[in-house]
Short mmCIF file of N, CA and C in Angstrom, two decimals:
data_model
loop_
_atom_site.label_atom_id
_atom_site.label_comp_id
_atom_site.label_asym_id
_atom_site.label_seq_id
_atom_site.Cartn_x
_atom_site.Cartn_y
_atom_site.Cartn_z
N MET A 65 109.34 17.84 171.75
CA MET A 65 109.72 16.53 171.97
C MET A 65 109.33 15.93 170.81
N THR A 66 109.73 15.09 170.77
CA THR A 66 109.17 13.83 169.34
C THR A 66 108.35 13.09 170.38
N GLY A 67 107.68 12.02 169.66
CA GLY A 67 106.48 11.31 170.12
C GLY A 67 107.28 10.04 171.01
N ARG A 68 108.22 9.72 170.39
CA ARG A 68 109.26 8.50 170.97
C ARG A 68 109.70 9.25 172.67
N SER A 69 110.68 10.13 172.60
CA SER A 69 110.82 10.88 173.98
C SER A 69 110.01 11.75 174.48
N ASP A 70 108.84 11.80 174.26
CA ASP A 70 107.88 12.17 175.06
C ASP A 70 106.97 11.04 175.88
N LEU A 71 106.99 10.02 174.89
CA LEU A 71 106.73 8.61 175.31
C LEU A 71 107.77 8.29 176.86
N LYS A 72 109.22 8.16 176.78
CA LYS A 72 110.07 8.06 177.41
C LYS A 72 110.10 9.04 178.66
N HIS A 73 109.44 10.50 178.55
CA HIS A 73 109.58 11.00 179.71
C HIS A 73 108.57 11.06 180.21
N ARG A 74 107.52 10.43 179.49
CA ARG A 74 105.77 9.88 180.88
C ARG A 74 106.08 9.08 181.91
N LEU A 75 107.04 7.74 180.66
CA LEU A 75 107.07 6.42 181.19
C LEU A 75 108.15 6.97 182.79
N VAL A 76 109.38 7.40 182.73
CA VAL A 76 110.19 7.46 183.36
C VAL A 76 109.65 8.34 184.22
N THR A 77 109.25 9.56 184.41
CA THR A 77 108.59 10.49 185.30
C THR A 77 107.65 9.79 186.01
N ARG A 78 106.80 8.69 185.60
CA ARG A 78 105.51 8.17 186.16
C ARG A 78 106.36 6.92 187.47
N PHE A 79 107.72 6.44 187.26
CA PHE A 79 108.50 5.66 187.35
C PHE A 79 108.77 6.22 188.96
N GLN A 80 109.63 7.37 188.42
CA GLN A 80 109.92 8.19 189.52
C GLN A 80 109.33 8.51 190.39
N ARG A 81 108.45 9.33 190.01
CA ARG A 81 107.32 9.98 190.79
C ARG A 81 106.89 8.92 191.89
N HIS A 82 106.16 7.98 191.22
CA HIS A 82 105.56 6.81 192.36
C HIS A 82 106.45 5.60 193.01
N LEU A 83 107.63 5.37 192.24
CA LEU A 83 108.21 4.77 193.23
C LEU A 83 109.85 4.71 193.49
N ALA A 84 110.72 5.21 192.17
CA ALA A 84 112.05 5.67 193.05
C ALA A 84 111.99 6.60 194.06
N ASN A 85 111.49 7.74 193.31
CA ASN A 85 111.50 9.32 194.45
C ASN A 85 111.01 8.78 195.64
N PRO A 86 110.01 8.22 195.91
CA PRO A 86 109.36 8.32 197.36
C PRO A 86 110.86 7.56 198.23
N LEU A 87 110.97 6.08 197.71
CA LEU A 87 112.58 5.18 198.31
C LEU A 87 113.38 6.27 198.49
N ASN A 88 114.21 6.67 197.57
CA ASN A 88 115.04 7.51 197.51
C ASN A 88 115.37 8.77 198.54
N ARG A 89 114.05 9.59 198.74
CA ARG A 89 113.83 10.13 199.70
C ARG A 89 114.13 9.90 201.25
N ARG A 90 113.72 8.96 201.77
CA ARG A 90 113.86 8.46 202.71
C ARG A 90 115.31 7.85 203.25
N MET A 91 115.76 7.57 202.14
CA MET A 91 117.50 7.02 202.68
C MET A 91 118.12 8.32 202.89
N PRO A 92 118.71 8.46 203.76
CA PRO A 92 119.99 9.20 204.45
C PRO A 92 120.76 9.95 203.74
N THR A 93 121.24 9.42 202.87
CA THR A 93 122.59 9.30 202.23
C THR A 93 122.35 10.02 200.97
N GLN A 94 121.11 9.83 200.58
CA GLN A 94 120.53 9.96 199.10
C GLN A 94 120.50 11.58 199.33
N ILE A 95 121.17 12.45 198.06
CA ILE A 95 121.01 14.20 197.66
C ILE A 95 119.65 14.57 197.47
N LEU A 96 119.36 15.18 198.34
CA LEU A 96 118.14 15.77 197.74
C LEU A 96 118.30 17.19 197.48
N LEU A 97 117.34 17.61 196.18
CA LEU A 97 116.78 19.08 195.85
C LEU A 97 115.68 19.86 196.44
N GLU A 98 115.96 20.92 197.46
CA GLU A 98 114.33 21.18 197.89
C GLU A 98 114.24 22.58 197.20
N THR A 99 112.74 22.33 196.10
CA THR A 99 112.79 23.87 195.51
C THR A 99 111.41 23.96 196.34
N THR A 100 110.71 25.62 196.26
CA THR A 100 109.56 26.11 196.13
C THR A 100 108.69 25.60 195.15
N GLY A 101 107.82 24.82 195.80
CA GLY A 101 106.45 24.74 194.68
C GLY A 101 105.79 26.05 194.10
N ARG A 102 106.20 25.75 192.75
CA ARG A 102 105.49 27.32 192.01
C ARG A 102 103.91 27.57 191.91
N THR A 103 103.29 26.91 192.42
CA THR A 103 101.91 27.21 192.63
C THR A 103 101.32 27.06 193.88
N SER A 104 102.01 25.76 194.70
CA SER A 104 101.49 25.68 195.84
C SER A 104 102.22 26.27 196.89
N GLY A 105 103.52 26.81 196.78
CA GLY A 105 104.62 27.54 197.90
C GLY A 105 104.70 26.62 198.97
N LEU A 106 104.63 25.07 198.79
CA LEU A 106 105.31 24.34 199.53
C LEU A 106 106.47 23.92 198.86
N PRO A 107 107.47 23.46 200.54
CA PRO A 107 108.84 22.33 199.77
C PRO A 107 108.10 21.15 198.85
N ARG A 108 109.48 21.17 198.39
CA ARG A 108 109.14 20.22 197.23
C ARG A 108 110.97 19.46 196.98
N ARG A 109 110.98 18.31 197.54
CA ARG A 109 111.92 17.41 197.68
C ARG A 109 112.01 16.77 196.20
N THR A 110 113.53 16.82 195.51
CA THR A 110 113.34 15.74 194.65
C THR A 110 114.95 14.84 194.96
N PRO A 111 114.95 13.95 194.93
CA PRO A 111 115.95 13.16 194.77
C PRO A 111 117.38 13.48 193.27
N VAL A 112 118.45 13.58 193.88
CA VAL A 112 119.14 13.97 192.78
C VAL A 112 120.74 13.28 192.47
N GLY A 113 121.60 13.36 191.83
CA GLY A 113 122.67 12.81 191.61
C GLY A 113 123.61 14.36 191.57
N GLY A 114 124.53 14.46 192.19
CA GLY A 114 125.71 15.41 191.23
C GLY A 114 126.73 15.57 192.82
N ARG A 115 127.27 16.46 192.15
CA ARG A 115 128.61 16.28 193.03
C ARG A 115 128.88 18.20 193.37
N THR A 116 129.59 18.22 194.52
CA THR A 116 130.36 19.72 194.98
C THR A 116 131.28 19.71 194.68
N VAL A 117 131.75 21.23 193.93
CA VAL A 117 133.16 21.65 194.02
C VAL A 117 133.11 23.22 194.31
N GLY A 118 133.91 23.25 195.14
CA GLY A 118 134.01 24.17 195.62
C GLY A 118 132.97 24.91 196.64
N GLN A 119 132.62 25.87 196.29
CA GLN A 119 131.36 26.60 196.71
C GLN A 119 129.68 26.02 196.22
N SER A 120 130.21 25.32 195.43
CA SER A 120 128.32 24.75 193.96
C SER A 120 128.11 23.44 194.42
N PHE A 121 127.25 23.26 194.21
CA PHE A 121 126.87 21.99 193.56
C PHE A 121 126.28 21.65 192.18
N TRP A 122 127.10 20.77 191.60
CA TRP A 122 126.57 20.52 190.22
C TRP A 122 125.57 19.55 189.95
N LEU A 123 124.74 19.36 189.34
CA LEU A 123 123.58 18.58 188.70
C LEU A 123 123.53 18.65 187.67
N VAL A 124 123.13 17.56 187.21
CA VAL A 124 122.35 17.52 185.14
C VAL A 124 120.86 16.96 185.13
N SER A 125 120.00 17.79 185.37
CA SER A 125 118.73 17.28 184.88
C SER A 125 117.86 16.36 183.51
N GLU A 126 117.85 15.43 183.85
CA GLU A 126 117.63 14.29 182.61
C GLU A 126 116.17 14.93 181.29
N PHE A 127 115.29 15.55 181.85
CA PHE A 127 114.76 16.18 180.98
C PHE A 127 114.54 18.14 180.94
N GLY A 128 115.07 18.75 181.25
CA GLY A 128 115.37 19.98 181.30
C GLY A 128 114.12 20.50 181.83
N HIS A 129 113.84 21.76 180.80
CA HIS A 129 112.87 22.31 181.29
C HIS A 129 111.46 22.12 181.42
N LYS A 130 111.54 20.66 181.42
CA LYS A 130 109.58 20.13 181.40
C LYS A 130 110.13 18.98 183.00
N SER A 131 111.10 19.23 183.47
CA SER A 131 111.27 18.74 184.74
C SER A 131 110.09 19.90 185.60
N GLN A 132 109.85 18.99 187.11
CA GLN A 132 108.89 19.92 187.81
C GLN A 132 110.07 20.99 188.84
N TYR A 133 110.85 20.33 189.09
CA TYR A 133 111.86 21.22 189.83
C TYR A 133 112.77 22.21 189.17
N VAL A 134 112.80 22.06 187.69
CA VAL A 134 113.47 22.98 186.87
C VAL A 134 112.63 24.41 187.05
N ARG A 135 110.96 24.17 186.50
CA ARG A 135 110.71 25.03 186.91
C ARG A 135 110.15 25.72 188.12
N ASN A 136 110.49 24.83 189.13
CA ASN A 136 110.12 25.63 190.21
C ASN A 136 111.45 27.27 190.41
N ILE A 137 112.98 26.15 190.02
CA ILE A 137 114.05 27.26 189.91
C ILE A 137 113.77 28.11 189.09
N GLN A 138 112.76 27.93 187.98
CA GLN A 138 112.45 29.38 187.30
C GLN A 138 111.35 30.53 187.96
N ALA A 139 110.91 29.91 188.80
CA ALA A 139 110.05 30.69 189.76
C ALA A 139 110.76 31.20 191.13
N ASP A 140 111.83 30.12 191.13
CA ASP A 140 111.95 30.49 192.80
C ASP A 140 113.79 30.36 192.51
N PRO A 141 114.73 30.68 192.51
CA PRO A 141 115.90 30.13 192.54
C PRO A 141 116.38 29.35 193.74
N LYS A 142 115.83 30.64 194.85
CA LYS A 142 116.26 30.19 195.91
C LYS A 142 116.00 28.40 196.80
N VAL A 143 116.73 27.66 196.61
CA VAL A 143 117.14 26.11 196.97
C VAL A 143 117.59 26.03 198.53
N ARG A 144 117.69 24.74 198.19
CA ARG A 144 118.67 23.78 199.72
C ARG A 144 118.72 22.46 199.01
N VAL A 145 120.12 22.17 199.57
CA VAL A 145 120.25 21.10 198.90
C VAL A 145 121.10 19.95 200.40
N ARG A 146 120.42 19.03 200.35
CA ARG A 146 120.71 18.09 201.48
C ARG A 146 121.54 17.04 201.38
N ILE A 147 123.10 16.97 201.43
CA ILE A 147 124.44 16.72 200.88
C ILE A 147 124.90 15.88 202.36
N ALA A 148 124.94 14.71 202.23
CA ALA A 148 125.74 13.95 203.50
C ALA A 148 125.12 14.04 204.76
N GLY A 149 123.51 14.28 204.53
CA GLY A 149 122.61 14.36 205.63
C GLY A 149 122.54 15.85 206.05
N ARG A 150 123.08 16.76 205.27
CA ARG A 150 123.25 18.22 205.75
C ARG A 150 122.48 19.10 205.12
N TRP A 151 121.72 20.27 205.29
CA TRP A 151 121.14 21.26 204.17
C TRP A 151 121.98 22.23 204.62
N HIS A 152 121.82 23.00 203.24
CA HIS A 152 123.03 23.87 202.94
C HIS A 152 121.46 24.56 201.98
N GLN A 153 121.93 26.00 202.21
CA GLN A 153 120.62 27.07 201.36
C GLN A 153 121.84 27.53 200.04
N GLY A 154 120.99 27.67 199.02
CA GLY A 154 121.99 28.09 197.87
C GLY A 154 121.10 28.73 196.85
N THR A 155 121.23 29.04 195.99
CA THR A 155 120.83 29.58 194.68
C THR A 155 121.19 28.87 193.73
N ALA A 156 119.84 28.84 192.42
CA ALA A 156 120.13 27.69 191.45
C ALA A 156 120.28 28.13 190.69
N HIS A 157 121.40 28.28 189.23
CA HIS A 157 121.19 28.40 188.25
C HIS A 157 121.04 27.68 187.14
N LEU A 158 120.29 27.81 186.25
CA LEU A 158 120.15 27.07 185.11
C LEU A 158 121.12 27.15 184.01
N LEU A 159 121.53 26.27 183.31
CA LEU A 159 123.04 27.03 182.70
C LEU A 159 122.95 26.18 181.02
N PRO A 160 121.75 26.79 180.38
CA PRO A 160 121.65 26.00 179.02
C PRO A 160 122.84 25.81 178.53
N ASP A 161 123.97 27.03 178.18
CA ASP A 161 125.10 26.96 177.31
C ASP A 161 126.37 25.77 177.78
N ASP A 162 125.85 25.32 179.07
CA ASP A 162 126.94 24.14 179.30
C ASP A 162 126.86 22.62 178.65
N ASP A 163 127.86 22.31 178.48
CA ASP A 163 127.54 20.84 177.90
C ASP A 163 127.26 20.01 178.65
N PRO A 164 126.06 19.41 179.09
CA PRO A 164 125.54 17.94 179.67
C PRO A 164 126.30 17.15 179.77
N VAL A 165 126.55 16.84 178.67
CA VAL A 165 126.73 15.17 178.52
C VAL A 165 128.74 15.59 179.36
N ALA A 166 129.46 16.87 178.69
CA ALA A 166 130.46 16.57 179.49
C ALA A 166 130.77 16.50 180.53
N ARG A 167 129.56 17.38 181.33
CA ARG A 167 129.16 17.56 182.46
C ARG A 167 129.11 16.79 183.64
N LEU A 168 127.82 15.48 183.07
CA LEU A 168 127.88 14.13 183.39
C LEU A 168 129.56 13.55 183.55
N ARG A 169 130.51 13.93 182.99
CA ARG A 169 131.53 12.79 182.83
C ARG A 169 132.31 13.15 184.42
N SER A 170 132.06 14.44 184.75
CA SER A 170 132.89 14.71 186.00
C SER A 170 131.80 14.49 187.40
N LEU A 171 130.62 13.84 186.84
CA LEU A 171 129.74 13.64 188.23
C LEU A 171 129.98 12.44 188.44
N PRO A 172 128.91 11.59 189.42
CA PRO A 172 129.20 10.61 189.94
C PRO A 172 128.77 9.58 188.58
N ARG A 173 129.41 8.65 188.59
CA ARG A 173 129.54 7.71 187.39
C ARG A 173 127.69 7.07 187.25
N PHE A 174 127.35 6.22 188.38
CA PHE A 174 126.21 5.18 187.96
C PHE A 174 125.04 6.34 188.15
N ASN A 175 124.90 7.63 188.69
CA ASN A 175 123.77 8.60 188.27
C ASN A 175 124.10 9.08 186.98
N SER A 176 124.97 9.51 186.42
CA SER A 176 125.36 9.85 185.40
C SER A 176 124.86 8.90 184.23
N ALA A 177 125.27 7.76 184.33
CA ALA A 177 124.85 6.99 183.43
C ALA A 177 123.28 6.65 183.24
N ALA A 178 122.58 6.61 184.21
CA ALA A 178 120.74 6.72 184.27
C ALA A 178 120.42 8.21 183.74
N VAL A 179 121.56 9.41 184.33
CA VAL A 179 120.59 10.28 182.90
C VAL A 179 120.89 10.23 182.08
N ARG A 180 122.12 10.05 181.09
CA ARG A 180 122.37 9.74 180.01
C ARG A 180 121.31 8.81 179.56
N ALA A 181 120.93 7.82 179.94
CA ALA A 181 120.00 6.64 179.49
C ALA A 181 118.49 7.25 179.27
N PHE A 182 117.74 7.48 180.61
CA PHE A 182 116.85 8.12 180.20
C PHE A 182 116.26 9.05 179.97
N GLY A 183 117.22 10.28 180.00
CA GLY A 183 117.20 11.83 179.44
C GLY A 183 116.87 11.82 178.07
N THR A 184 116.27 13.22 177.64
CA THR A 184 115.50 13.52 176.60
C THR A 184 116.10 14.61 176.17
N ASP A 185 116.22 15.69 177.31
CA ASP A 185 116.51 17.08 177.30
C ASP A 185 118.07 17.55 178.27
N LEU A 186 119.02 16.97 178.23
CA LEU A 186 119.51 17.37 179.65
C LEU A 186 120.18 18.83 179.83
N LEU A 187 119.87 19.51 180.82
CA LEU A 187 119.80 20.64 181.02
C LEU A 187 121.27 20.90 182.22
N THR A 188 122.44 21.14 182.64
CA THR A 188 123.32 21.82 183.73
C THR A 188 122.53 22.65 184.57
N ILE A 189 122.83 22.49 185.92
CA ILE A 189 122.43 23.10 187.37
C ILE A 189 123.26 23.59 187.98
N ARG A 190 124.06 24.33 188.17
CA ARG A 190 124.62 25.09 189.03
C ARG A 190 123.66 25.36 190.69
N VAL A 191 124.09 25.01 191.51
CA VAL A 191 123.54 25.41 192.78
C VAL A 191 124.59 25.99 193.60
N ASP A 192 124.87 27.81 193.30
CA ASP A 192 126.01 28.36 194.69
C ASP A 192 125.67 28.35 195.90
N LEU A 193 126.31 27.38 196.85
CA LEU A 193 125.95 27.38 198.16
C LEU A 193 126.31 28.66 198.83
N GLU A 194 125.48 28.77 199.91
CA GLU A 194 125.66 29.65 200.80
C GLU A 194 126.38 29.52 202.08
N ASP A 195 126.62 27.99 202.71
CA ASP A 195 127.45 27.80 203.79
C ASP A 195 127.97 26.26 203.57
#
């Protein structure tokens, strides 16, 4: 990462961790991705934006492999996703060969605009839902 994108990552992550995510996690309509902490083994819930297509949920990580939830997925791809207030079990797949900018065009507009504006290393993720 360049110095500028590293600074952007630190500032956005700090804002999300301390202000945006705690508020968003409380909203019943917010989509949450639950991973298992790779060190702690505890559930980690991250507000995300994305869309269900068939039996898969698609999202784009704004910081790619630097995102803690992406690192948790690498350690254990079994996840849960809360969509419309209902939890779904699934298996997450990191898709570095997918075009994340093109993918964002098919996902909810507001979240996609924020990911494009604040992201520095976009990465597409597909969660294959089991139920």
